[in-house]
Coordinates of C-alpha atoms in Angstrom, one line a residue:
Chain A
X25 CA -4.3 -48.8 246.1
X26 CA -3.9 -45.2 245.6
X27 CA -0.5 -43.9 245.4
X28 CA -1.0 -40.7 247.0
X29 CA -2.4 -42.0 249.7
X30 CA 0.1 -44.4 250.4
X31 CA 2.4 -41.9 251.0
X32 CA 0.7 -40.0 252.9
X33 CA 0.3 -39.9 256.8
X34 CA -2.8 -40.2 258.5
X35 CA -3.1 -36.4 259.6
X36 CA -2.8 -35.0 255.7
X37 CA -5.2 -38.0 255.1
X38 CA -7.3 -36.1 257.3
X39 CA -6.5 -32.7 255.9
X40 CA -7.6 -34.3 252.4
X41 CA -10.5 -34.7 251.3
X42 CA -12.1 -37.5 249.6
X43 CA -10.6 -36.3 246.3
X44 CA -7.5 -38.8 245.9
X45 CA -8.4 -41.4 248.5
X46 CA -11.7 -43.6 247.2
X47 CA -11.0 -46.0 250.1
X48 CA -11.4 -43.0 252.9
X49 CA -14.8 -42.0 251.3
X50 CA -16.7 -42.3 254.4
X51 CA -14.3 -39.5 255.8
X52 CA -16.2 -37.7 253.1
X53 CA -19.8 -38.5 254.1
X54 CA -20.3 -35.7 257.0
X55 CA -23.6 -33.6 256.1
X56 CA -23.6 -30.5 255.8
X57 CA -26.2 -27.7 258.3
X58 CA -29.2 -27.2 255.9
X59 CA -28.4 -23.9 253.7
X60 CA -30.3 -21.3 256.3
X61 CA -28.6 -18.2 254.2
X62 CA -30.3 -19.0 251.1
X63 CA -33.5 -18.2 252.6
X64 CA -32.4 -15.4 254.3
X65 CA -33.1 -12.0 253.3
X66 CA -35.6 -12.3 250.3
X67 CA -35.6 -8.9 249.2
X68 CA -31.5 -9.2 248.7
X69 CA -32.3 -12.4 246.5
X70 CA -34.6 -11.2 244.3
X71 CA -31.9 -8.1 243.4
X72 CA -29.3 -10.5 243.2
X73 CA -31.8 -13.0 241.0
X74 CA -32.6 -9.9 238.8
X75 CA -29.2 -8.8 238.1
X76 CA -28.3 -12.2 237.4
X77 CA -30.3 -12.2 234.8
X78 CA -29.6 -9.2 233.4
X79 CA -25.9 -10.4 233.0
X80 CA -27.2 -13.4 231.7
X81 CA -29.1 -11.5 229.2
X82 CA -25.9 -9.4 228.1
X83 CA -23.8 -12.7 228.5
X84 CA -25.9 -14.0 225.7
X85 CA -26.4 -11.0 223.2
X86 CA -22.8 -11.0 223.6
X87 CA -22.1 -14.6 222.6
X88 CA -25.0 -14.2 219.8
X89 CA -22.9 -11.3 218.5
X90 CA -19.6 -13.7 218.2
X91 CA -21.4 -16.8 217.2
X92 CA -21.5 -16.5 213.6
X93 CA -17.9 -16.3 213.6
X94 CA -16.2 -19.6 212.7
X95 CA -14.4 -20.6 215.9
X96 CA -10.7 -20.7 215.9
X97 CA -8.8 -24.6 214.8
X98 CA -7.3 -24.7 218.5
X99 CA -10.7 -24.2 220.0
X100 CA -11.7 -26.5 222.2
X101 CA -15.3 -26.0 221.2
X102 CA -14.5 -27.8 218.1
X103 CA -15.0 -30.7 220.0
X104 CA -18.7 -32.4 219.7
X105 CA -19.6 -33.2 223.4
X106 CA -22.9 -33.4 224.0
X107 CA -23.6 -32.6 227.9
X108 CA -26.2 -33.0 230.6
X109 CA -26.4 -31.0 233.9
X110 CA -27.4 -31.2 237.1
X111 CA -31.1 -29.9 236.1
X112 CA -30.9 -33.0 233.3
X113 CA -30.6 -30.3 231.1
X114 CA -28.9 -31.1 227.6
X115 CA -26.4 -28.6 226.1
X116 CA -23.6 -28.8 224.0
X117 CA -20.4 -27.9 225.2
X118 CA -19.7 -25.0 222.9
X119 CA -22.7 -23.0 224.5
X120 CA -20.3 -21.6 226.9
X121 CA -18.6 -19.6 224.1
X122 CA -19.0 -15.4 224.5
X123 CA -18.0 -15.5 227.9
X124 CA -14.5 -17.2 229.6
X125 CA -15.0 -20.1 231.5
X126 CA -12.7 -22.8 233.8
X127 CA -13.6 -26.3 233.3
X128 CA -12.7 -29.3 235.1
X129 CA -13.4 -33.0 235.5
X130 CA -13.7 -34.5 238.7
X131 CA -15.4 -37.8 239.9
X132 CA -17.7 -38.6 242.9
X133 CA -17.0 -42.0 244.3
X134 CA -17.5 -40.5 248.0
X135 CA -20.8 -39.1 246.7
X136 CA -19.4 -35.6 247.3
X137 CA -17.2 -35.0 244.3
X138 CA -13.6 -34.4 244.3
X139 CA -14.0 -31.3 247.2
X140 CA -10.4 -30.3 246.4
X141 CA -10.8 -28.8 242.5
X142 CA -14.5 -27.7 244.0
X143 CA -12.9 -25.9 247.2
X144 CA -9.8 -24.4 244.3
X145 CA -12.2 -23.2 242.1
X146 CA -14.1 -21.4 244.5
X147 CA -11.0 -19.4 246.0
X148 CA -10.2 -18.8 242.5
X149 CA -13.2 -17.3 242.1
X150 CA -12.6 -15.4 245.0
X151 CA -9.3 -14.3 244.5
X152 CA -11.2 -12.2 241.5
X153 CA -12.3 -8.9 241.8
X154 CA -15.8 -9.2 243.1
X155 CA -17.4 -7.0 240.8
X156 CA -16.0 -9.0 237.9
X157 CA -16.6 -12.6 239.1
X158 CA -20.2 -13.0 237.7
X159 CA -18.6 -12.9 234.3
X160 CA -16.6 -16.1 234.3
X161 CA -18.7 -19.4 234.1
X162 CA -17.5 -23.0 235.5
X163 CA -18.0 -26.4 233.8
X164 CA -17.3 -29.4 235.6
X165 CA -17.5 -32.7 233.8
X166 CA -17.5 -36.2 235.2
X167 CA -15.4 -38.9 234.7
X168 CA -17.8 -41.1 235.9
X169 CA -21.2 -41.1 233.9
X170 CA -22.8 -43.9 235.6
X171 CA -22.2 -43.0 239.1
X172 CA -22.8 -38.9 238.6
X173 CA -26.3 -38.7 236.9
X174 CA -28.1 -35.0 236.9
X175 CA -29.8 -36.3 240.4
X176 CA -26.7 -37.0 242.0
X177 CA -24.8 -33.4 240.7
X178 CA -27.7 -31.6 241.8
X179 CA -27.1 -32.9 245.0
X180 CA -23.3 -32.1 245.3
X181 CA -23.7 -28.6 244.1
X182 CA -26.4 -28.5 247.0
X183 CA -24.4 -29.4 249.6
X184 CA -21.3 -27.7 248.5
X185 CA -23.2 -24.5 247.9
X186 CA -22.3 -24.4 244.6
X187 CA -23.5 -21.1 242.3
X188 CA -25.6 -22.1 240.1
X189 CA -26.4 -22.0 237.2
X190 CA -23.5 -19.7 236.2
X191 CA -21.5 -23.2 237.5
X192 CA -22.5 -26.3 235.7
X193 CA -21.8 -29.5 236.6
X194 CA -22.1 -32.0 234.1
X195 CA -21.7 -35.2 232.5
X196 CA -21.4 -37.4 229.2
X197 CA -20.5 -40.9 227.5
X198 CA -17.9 -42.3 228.2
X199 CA -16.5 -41.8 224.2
X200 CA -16.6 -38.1 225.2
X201 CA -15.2 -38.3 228.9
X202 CA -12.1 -39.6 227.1
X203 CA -12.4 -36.7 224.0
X204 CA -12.9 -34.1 226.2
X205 CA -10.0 -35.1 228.3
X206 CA -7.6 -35.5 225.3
X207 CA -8.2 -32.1 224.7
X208 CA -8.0 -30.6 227.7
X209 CA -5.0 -32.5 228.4
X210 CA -5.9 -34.3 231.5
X211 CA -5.1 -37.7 231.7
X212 CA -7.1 -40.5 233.8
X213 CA -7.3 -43.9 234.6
X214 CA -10.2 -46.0 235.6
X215 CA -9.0 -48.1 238.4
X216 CA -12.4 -49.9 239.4
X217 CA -16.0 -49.5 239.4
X218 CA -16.3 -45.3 240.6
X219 CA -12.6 -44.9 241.6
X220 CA -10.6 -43.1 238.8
X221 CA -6.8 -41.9 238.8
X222 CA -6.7 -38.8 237.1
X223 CA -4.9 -35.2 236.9
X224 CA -6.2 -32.4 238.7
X225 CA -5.9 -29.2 236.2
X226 CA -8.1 -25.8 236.4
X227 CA -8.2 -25.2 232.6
X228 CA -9.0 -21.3 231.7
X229 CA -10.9 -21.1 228.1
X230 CA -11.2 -17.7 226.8
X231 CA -14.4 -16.6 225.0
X232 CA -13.6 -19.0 222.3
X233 CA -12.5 -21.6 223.9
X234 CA -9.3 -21.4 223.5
X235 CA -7.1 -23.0 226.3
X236 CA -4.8 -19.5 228.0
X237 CA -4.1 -21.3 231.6
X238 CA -4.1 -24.2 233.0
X239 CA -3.0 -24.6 236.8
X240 CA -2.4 -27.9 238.5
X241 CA -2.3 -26.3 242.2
X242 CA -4.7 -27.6 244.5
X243 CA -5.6 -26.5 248.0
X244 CA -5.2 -22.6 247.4
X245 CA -5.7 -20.2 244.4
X246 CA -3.0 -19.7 241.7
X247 CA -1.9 -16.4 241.3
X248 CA -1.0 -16.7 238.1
X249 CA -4.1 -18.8 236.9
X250 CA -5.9 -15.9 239.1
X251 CA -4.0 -13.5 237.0
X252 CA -4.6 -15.2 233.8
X253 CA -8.6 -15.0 234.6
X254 CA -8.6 -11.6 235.5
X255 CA -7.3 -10.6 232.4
X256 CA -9.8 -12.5 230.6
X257 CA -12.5 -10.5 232.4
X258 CA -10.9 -7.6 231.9
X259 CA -11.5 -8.3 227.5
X260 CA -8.6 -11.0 226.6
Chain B
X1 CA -4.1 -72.2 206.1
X2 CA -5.1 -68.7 207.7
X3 CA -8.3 -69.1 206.9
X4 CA -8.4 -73.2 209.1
X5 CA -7.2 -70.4 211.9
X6 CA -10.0 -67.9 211.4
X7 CA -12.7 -70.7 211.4
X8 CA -11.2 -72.3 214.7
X9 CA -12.3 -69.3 216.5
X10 CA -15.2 -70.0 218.6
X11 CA -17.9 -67.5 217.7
X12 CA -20.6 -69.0 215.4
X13 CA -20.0 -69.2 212.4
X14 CA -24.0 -68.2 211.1
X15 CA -23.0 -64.9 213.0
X16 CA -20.1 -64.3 211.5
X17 CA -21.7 -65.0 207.5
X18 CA -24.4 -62.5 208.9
X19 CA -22.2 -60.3 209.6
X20 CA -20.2 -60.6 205.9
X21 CA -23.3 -60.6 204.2
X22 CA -24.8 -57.3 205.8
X23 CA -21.0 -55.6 205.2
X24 CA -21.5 -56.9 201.1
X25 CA -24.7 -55.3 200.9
X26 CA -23.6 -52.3 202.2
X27 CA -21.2 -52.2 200.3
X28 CA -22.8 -53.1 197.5
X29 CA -25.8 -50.4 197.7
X30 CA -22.9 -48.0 197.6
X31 CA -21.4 -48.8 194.4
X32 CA -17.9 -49.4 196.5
X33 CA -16.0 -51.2 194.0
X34 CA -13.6 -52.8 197.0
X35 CA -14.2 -55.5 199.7
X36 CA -15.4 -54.3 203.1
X37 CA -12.3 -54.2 205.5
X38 CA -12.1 -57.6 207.5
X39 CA -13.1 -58.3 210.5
X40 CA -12.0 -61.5 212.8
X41 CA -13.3 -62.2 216.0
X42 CA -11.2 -62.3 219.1
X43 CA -12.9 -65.0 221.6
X44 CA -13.2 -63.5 225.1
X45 CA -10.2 -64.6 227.7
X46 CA -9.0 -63.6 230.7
X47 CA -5.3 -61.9 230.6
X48 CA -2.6 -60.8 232.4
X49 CA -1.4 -57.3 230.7
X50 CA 2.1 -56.2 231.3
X51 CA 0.7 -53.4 232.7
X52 CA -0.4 -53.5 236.3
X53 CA -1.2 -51.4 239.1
X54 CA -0.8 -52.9 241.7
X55 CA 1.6 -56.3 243.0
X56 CA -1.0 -58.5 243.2
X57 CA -2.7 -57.8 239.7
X58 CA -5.4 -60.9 238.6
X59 CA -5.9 -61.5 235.0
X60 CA -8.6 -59.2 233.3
X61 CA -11.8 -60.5 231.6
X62 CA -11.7 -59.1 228.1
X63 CA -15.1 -59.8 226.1
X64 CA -15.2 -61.2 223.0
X65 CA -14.3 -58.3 220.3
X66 CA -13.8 -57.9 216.5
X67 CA -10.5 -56.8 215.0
X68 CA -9.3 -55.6 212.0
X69 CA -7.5 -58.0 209.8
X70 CA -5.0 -55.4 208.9
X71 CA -4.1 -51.6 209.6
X72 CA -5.8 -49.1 207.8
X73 CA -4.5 -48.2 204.4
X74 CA -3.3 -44.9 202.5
X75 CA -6.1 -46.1 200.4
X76 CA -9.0 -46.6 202.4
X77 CA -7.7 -43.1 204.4
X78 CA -8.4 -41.5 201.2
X79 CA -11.3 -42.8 200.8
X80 CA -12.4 -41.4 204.0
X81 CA -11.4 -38.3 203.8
X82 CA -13.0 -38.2 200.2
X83 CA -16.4 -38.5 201.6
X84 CA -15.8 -36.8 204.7
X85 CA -14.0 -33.3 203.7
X86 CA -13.7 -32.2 207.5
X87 CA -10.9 -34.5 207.9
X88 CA -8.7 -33.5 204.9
X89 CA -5.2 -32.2 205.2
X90 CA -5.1 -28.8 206.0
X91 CA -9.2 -28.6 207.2
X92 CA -9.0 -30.5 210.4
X93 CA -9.1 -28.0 213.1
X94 CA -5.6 -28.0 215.1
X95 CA -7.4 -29.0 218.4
X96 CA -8.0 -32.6 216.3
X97 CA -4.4 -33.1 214.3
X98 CA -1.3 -31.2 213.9
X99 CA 0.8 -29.6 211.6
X100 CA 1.8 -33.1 210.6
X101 CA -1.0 -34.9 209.7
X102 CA -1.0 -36.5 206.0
X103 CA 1.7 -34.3 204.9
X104 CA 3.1 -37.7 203.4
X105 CA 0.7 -37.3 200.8
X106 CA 1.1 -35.3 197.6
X107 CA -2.1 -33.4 198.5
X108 CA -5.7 -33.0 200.7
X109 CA -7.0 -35.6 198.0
X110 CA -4.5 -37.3 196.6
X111 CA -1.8 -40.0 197.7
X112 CA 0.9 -39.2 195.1
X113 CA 4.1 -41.3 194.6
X114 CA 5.4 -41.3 198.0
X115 CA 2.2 -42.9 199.5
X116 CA 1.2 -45.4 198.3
X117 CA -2.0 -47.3 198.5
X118 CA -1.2 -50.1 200.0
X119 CA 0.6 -49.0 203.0
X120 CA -0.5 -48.2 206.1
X121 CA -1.8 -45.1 206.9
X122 CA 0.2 -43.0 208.9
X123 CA 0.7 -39.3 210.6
X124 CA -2.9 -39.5 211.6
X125 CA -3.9 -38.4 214.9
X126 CA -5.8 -40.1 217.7
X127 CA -8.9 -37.9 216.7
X128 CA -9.0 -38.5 213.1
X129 CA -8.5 -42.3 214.0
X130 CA -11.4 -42.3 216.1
X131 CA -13.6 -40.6 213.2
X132 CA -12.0 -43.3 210.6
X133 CA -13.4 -46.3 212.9
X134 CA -16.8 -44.5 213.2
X135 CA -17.0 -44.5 209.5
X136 CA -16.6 -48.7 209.8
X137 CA -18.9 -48.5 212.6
X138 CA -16.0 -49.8 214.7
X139 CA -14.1 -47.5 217.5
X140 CA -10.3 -47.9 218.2
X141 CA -9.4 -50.8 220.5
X142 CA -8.8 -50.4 223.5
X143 CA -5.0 -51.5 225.1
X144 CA -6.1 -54.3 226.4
X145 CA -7.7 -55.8 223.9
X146 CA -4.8 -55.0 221.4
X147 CA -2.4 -56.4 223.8
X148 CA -4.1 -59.2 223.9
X149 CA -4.8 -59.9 220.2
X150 CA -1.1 -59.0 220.0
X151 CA -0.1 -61.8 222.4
X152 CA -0.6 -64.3 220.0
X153 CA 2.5 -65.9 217.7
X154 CA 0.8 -67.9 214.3
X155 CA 0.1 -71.5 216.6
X156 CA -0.5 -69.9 220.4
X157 CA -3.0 -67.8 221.5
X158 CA -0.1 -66.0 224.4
X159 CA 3.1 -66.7 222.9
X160 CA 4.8 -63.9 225.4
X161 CA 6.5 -66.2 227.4
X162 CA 8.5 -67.9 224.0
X163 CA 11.8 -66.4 224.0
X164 CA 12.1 -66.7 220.3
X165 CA 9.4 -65.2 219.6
X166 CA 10.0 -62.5 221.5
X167 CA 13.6 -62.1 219.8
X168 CA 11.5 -61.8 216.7
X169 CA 9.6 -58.9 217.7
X170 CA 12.6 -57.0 219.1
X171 CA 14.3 -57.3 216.3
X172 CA 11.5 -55.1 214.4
X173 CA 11.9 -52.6 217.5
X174 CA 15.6 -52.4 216.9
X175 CA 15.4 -51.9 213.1
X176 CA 15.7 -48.1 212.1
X177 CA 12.4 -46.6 210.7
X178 CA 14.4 -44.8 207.3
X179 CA 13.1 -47.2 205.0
X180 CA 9.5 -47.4 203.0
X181 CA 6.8 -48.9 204.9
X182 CA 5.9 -52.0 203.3
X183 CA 2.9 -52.9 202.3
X184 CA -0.4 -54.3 205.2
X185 CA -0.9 -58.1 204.5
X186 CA 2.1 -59.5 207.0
X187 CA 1.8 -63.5 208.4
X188 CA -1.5 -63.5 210.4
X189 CA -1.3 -64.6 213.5
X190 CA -3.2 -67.6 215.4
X191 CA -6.3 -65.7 215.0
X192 CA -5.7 -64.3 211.5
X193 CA -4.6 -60.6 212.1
X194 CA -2.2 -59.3 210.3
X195 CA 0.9 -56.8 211.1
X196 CA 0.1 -56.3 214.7
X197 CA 4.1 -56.3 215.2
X198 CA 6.6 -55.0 212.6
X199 CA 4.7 -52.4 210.8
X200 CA 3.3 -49.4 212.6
X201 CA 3.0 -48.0 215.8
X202 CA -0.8 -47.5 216.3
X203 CA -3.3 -45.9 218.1
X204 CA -5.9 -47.2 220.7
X205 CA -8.6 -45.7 222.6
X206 CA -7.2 -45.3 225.9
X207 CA -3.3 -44.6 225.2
X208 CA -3.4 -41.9 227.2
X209 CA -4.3 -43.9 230.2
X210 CA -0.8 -46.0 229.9
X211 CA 0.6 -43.9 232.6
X212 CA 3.5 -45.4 233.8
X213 CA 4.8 -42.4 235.9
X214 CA 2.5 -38.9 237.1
X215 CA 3.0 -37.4 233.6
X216 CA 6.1 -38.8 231.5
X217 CA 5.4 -35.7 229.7
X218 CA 6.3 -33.3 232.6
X219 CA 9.1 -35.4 234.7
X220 CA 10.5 -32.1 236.3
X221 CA 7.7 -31.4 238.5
X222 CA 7.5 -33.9 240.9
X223 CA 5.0 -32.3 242.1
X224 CA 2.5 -35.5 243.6
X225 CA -1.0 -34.0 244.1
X226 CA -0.9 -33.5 240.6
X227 CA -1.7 -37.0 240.0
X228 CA -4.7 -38.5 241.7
X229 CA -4.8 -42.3 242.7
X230 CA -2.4 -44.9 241.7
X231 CA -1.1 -43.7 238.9
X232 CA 2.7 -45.0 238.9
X233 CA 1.9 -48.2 237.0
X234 CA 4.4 -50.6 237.8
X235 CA 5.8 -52.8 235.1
X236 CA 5.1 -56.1 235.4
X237 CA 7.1 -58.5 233.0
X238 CA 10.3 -56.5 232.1
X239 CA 11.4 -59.1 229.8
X240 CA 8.5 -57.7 227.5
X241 CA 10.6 -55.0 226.1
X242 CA 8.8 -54.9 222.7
X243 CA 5.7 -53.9 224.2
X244 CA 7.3 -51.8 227.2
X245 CA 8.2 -49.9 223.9
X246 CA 5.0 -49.4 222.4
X247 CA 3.9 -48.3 225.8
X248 CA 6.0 -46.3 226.6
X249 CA 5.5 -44.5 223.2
X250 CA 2.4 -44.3 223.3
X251 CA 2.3 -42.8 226.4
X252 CA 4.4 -39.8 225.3
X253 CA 1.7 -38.8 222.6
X254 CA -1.0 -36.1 223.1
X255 CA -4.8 -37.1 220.7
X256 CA -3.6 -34.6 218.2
X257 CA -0.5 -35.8 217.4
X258 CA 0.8 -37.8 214.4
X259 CA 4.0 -39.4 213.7
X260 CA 5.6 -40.8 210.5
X261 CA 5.3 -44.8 212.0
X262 CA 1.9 -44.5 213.8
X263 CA -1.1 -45.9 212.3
X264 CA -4.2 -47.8 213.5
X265 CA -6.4 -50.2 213.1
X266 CA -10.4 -50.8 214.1
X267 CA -12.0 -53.0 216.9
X268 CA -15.9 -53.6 217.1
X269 CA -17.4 -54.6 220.2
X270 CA -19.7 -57.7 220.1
X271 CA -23.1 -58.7 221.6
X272 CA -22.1 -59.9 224.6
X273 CA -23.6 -63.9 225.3
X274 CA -24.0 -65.0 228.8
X275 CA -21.7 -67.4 229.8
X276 CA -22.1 -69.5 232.5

C-alpha cells in the first residue's frame, strides 16, 4: 500500500496523477485528442525542424570541442550506463556532455509514466527564457526496464507531447537503474512487479555532468532550480 | 566439521565440483599462486526479513544463491586493484569513492604495516565493491539474501528467534570499533560462511533501498511528495536489534562512501532449477 496515498483524501487523489498511486492507474488511462497541432502549419515546421538542427549541429561541434578533455572525478558521466531510447536507439549516457541537461527517473506502471516529474519538467522548461530553452536537453531513465521498452516510451512521449529528440526517454539493466540512481542520489524501492517507491528529484548536470541543482518540488517549477538552469544556459 | 555442514546443503554436489574445477583452471591458466575465493551455496527458502512494508508481510522466496565463504581481504583488494589500476587509491573518480577510500593502506599499491593481509577490506565504497565482485564474476548480495544467509547460528538454518544467540551478536554491536580488525576466517555458520556477524559492516546491492523513513538522510524536511509509494518501512521484529543496526547503518550511506568497519563480501546467482 502506498504511503502517500494513504494519507491522502480522495480529491488530491484526484488532483494526482498516477505518479505515486500504482493502484489508481486506471485514473491514469484517459486518452489523449490525436496531436492536430503537429500537423498544422507545415511551413512553420520545417523552420522549426531546420533550426533544430542547426542547434543540434552547434550543440555537437560544441561537445566535440570539449570531449577530448578528461571529464572531471565528480562527473556523473564517469558512470558506464549504457542506454536505449524511445527510437531503440543505443547511446551511452555521457553523449549528453557539451550541453546542460536535467535527468530524471520515473516509472510507468499506469502506462503513462510518472505525469508529475513529466508535467515539472515541462514548466521548468518553461519558466526558461524561450529563446534559451532549446539549449538544455532532458534524460529520463526508467526504473522499470521490463515494463518501459523503446515501444512503450515512444508511446508516452506521444501522448504527453513530449519534445523530442532534444528529450530522451530512456531505459537500461537493472545493474545500471540502481548505478545511475546511486549517483544521482535518488533512492527507490521495488515494491512489486511495475510499482516502485522512489524519490522524485529534477537533477541539473552542467556541461560535464557535474550535478549543480537538484529540486525535489513537484507540481510547479522551482525557482531556484529555474535559476540554477538559466545560469547554465547563460555559460555556467 | 564445517566441511559435514557444507556437503549437507542440497545443491548437487557434481555441480558444485564443476564449479571448483572451472575456478582451478582459471586460476591455474593465470599463474595465481592462491586458491580461488570460496564459494558455498545457499539453498533457496522462503523468509520473513525484518524488514517489511506492509502489516501483513508473507515470507519472500529467495532462489538458491552462492556466497562468499569469507569477506574480502586487504589482500585479495590489492590484488584487484593491481590488475585493475582504475580503482587504485587516489585514481577512482570521486563520483565512485571518497576521500577515504584505502587510506588505511600505506600506499595506491601497497598494504603496509597497518593493513594487513589478512583482514578484511575496508573503506571501500559501494562502487568499488560492485567492480571487485565483477572481477569474481559475482555481484554484491542483495539484503535479502544476506539477511538470510545471516539468519543462521552454526546448527539452525533461522536461529533469530534464540535469545542467546541473539545476545551473542549484540554483544559484537556493543563492542567499540578502536581495536585492529582481526583476521576473516571466524566460526562458519550452519552453511559454512564465515564472519557474517562480528567483523565488518558490509555492503550489499540494494542498501540504499533499506529506507526505513522518506530519507533518514534529510529528516528536517518532512516534506511527503518527496517520497513516492510506501516508503516508511515499518520494523517488524524489534527484538532484532543487531540487524535493526546494520540497517539502519546502512541506510545512512550514500554508493561512494567508505567507512573504517565496512567491508563486503560476493554473492553469485545460480541457474535457477524448476521446482515443483
Amino acid at each position: 500500500m502506498n504511503t502517500i496515498c494513504r494519507h491522502m483524501t480522495e480529491s488530491e487523489h484526484e488532483s494526482l496523477p498516477c505518479l505515486c498511486c500504482g493502484h489508481l492507474a486506471t485514473r491514469c488511462e484517459r486518452t489523449h485528442g490525436p496531436d492536430t497541432e503537429a500537423v498544422r502549419r507545415p511551413v512553420a515546421r520545417w523552420l522549426a525542424t531546420a533550426l533544430g538542427a542547426l542547434l543540434l549541429a552547434l550543440g555537437l561541434a560544441f561537445a566535440c570541442a570539449r570531449a577530448d578533455e578528461p571529464l572531471p572525478g565528480d562527473s556523473v558521466y564517469q558512470l558506464e550506463l549504457p542506454l536505449v531510447d524511445q527510437d531503440g536507439t543505443a547511446f551511452d549516457f555521457g553523449a549528453g556532455r557539451g550541453r546542460p541537461r536535467l535527468v530524471s527517473m520515473f516509472y510507468s506502471s499506469c502506462k503513462y509514466v510518472c505525469p508529475m516529474i513529466v508535467d515539472t519538467l515541462k514548466k521548468t522548461e518553461h519558466a526558461l527564457d524561450p529563446a534559451r530553452r532549446a539549449g538544455v536537453d532532458v534524460l529520463l531513465v526508467s526504473l522499470d526496464p521490463d515494463t518501459d521498452t523503446p515501444a512503450a516510451l515512444k508511446q508516452l512521449a506521444a501522448q504527453r507531447h513530449i519534445d523530442l529528440p532534444r528529450w530522451r526517454l530512456a531505459n537500461t539493466d537493472a545493474t545500471h537503474v540502481r548505478r545511475l540512481a546511486a549517483v544521482l542520489g535518488i533512492q527507490y524501492k521495488q515494491l512489486g512487479k511495475a510499482e516502485f517507491s522512489h524519490s522524485t528529484v529534477l537533477v541539473l548536470l552542467d556541461a560535464q555532468g557535474r550535478i549543480v541543482a537538484r529540486s525535489e518540488k513537484l507540481g510547479e517549477a522551482d525557482p531556484a532550480f529555474v535559476a540554477a538552469v538559466e545560469r547554465q544556459l547563460a555559460g555556467g | 566439521m564445517a566441511q559435514g555442514r557444507i556437503s549437507g546443503c542440497t545443491a548437487p554436489r557434481a555441480s558444485r565440483a564443476r564449479r571448483a574445477a572451472l575456478a582451478i583452471a582459471l586460476f591455474a591458466a593465470a599463474g595465481a599462486a592462491h586458491a580461488a575465493p570460496a564459494y558455498v551455496d545457499i539453498p533457496a527458502t522462503s523468509f520473513l526479513s525484518v524488514i517489511e512494508t506492509g502489516p501483513d508481510a508473507k515470507p519472500q522466496r529467495i532462489a538458491a544463491f552462492a556466497l562468499r565463504v569469507e569477506p574480502v581481504t586487504n589482500a585479495q583488494f590489492l590484488a584487484f586493484v593491481n590488475a585493475h589500476p582504475q580503482w587504485q587509491r587516489g585514481r577512482a573518480p570521486s563520483l565512485f569513492a571518497d576521500a577515504g577510500y584505502l587510506s588505511h593502506w600505506q600506499s595506491a599499491d601497497a598494504l603496509g604495516g597497518t593493513a594487513l593481509p589478512g583482514q578484511p577490506v575496508t573503506r571501500v565504497s559501494w562502487f568499488a565493491a560492485q567492480a571487485y565482485c565483477e572481477s569474481e564474476h559475482a555481484r554484491l548480495p542483495s539484503w535479502l539474501e544476506w539477511e538470510r544467509a545471516a539468519a543462521a547460528s552454526d546448527t539452525v538454518a533461522d536461529a533469530r528467534g534464540d535469545a542467546a544467540w541473539r545476545r551473542q551478536l549484540l554483544d559484537w554491536y556493543a563492542k567499540p570499533s578502536t581495536g585492529a580488525l582481526a583476521g576473516v576466517g571466524g566460526t562458519p555458520n550452519l552453511y559454512g560462511v564465515r564472519d557474517l556477524h562480528g567483523l565488518v559492516w558490509e555492503w550489499v546491492e540494494d542498501y540504499a533501498a533499506l529506507m526505513v523513513t522518506a530519507d533518514s538522510r534529510d529528516q528536517n524536511d518532512p516534506d511527503r511528495l518527496k517520497f513516492c509509494g510506501a516508503a516508511a518501512l515499518s520494523l517488524r521484529d524489534r527484538e532484532n536489534y543487531a540487524l535493526l543496526m546494520r540497517i539502519a547503518m546502512l541506510s545512512s550511506l550514500k554508493a561512494a562512501d567508505t567507512t573504517a568497519n565496512l567491508g563486503f563480501r560476493c554473492a553469485r546467482s545460480l541457474p535457477t532449477t524448476v521446482t515443483p
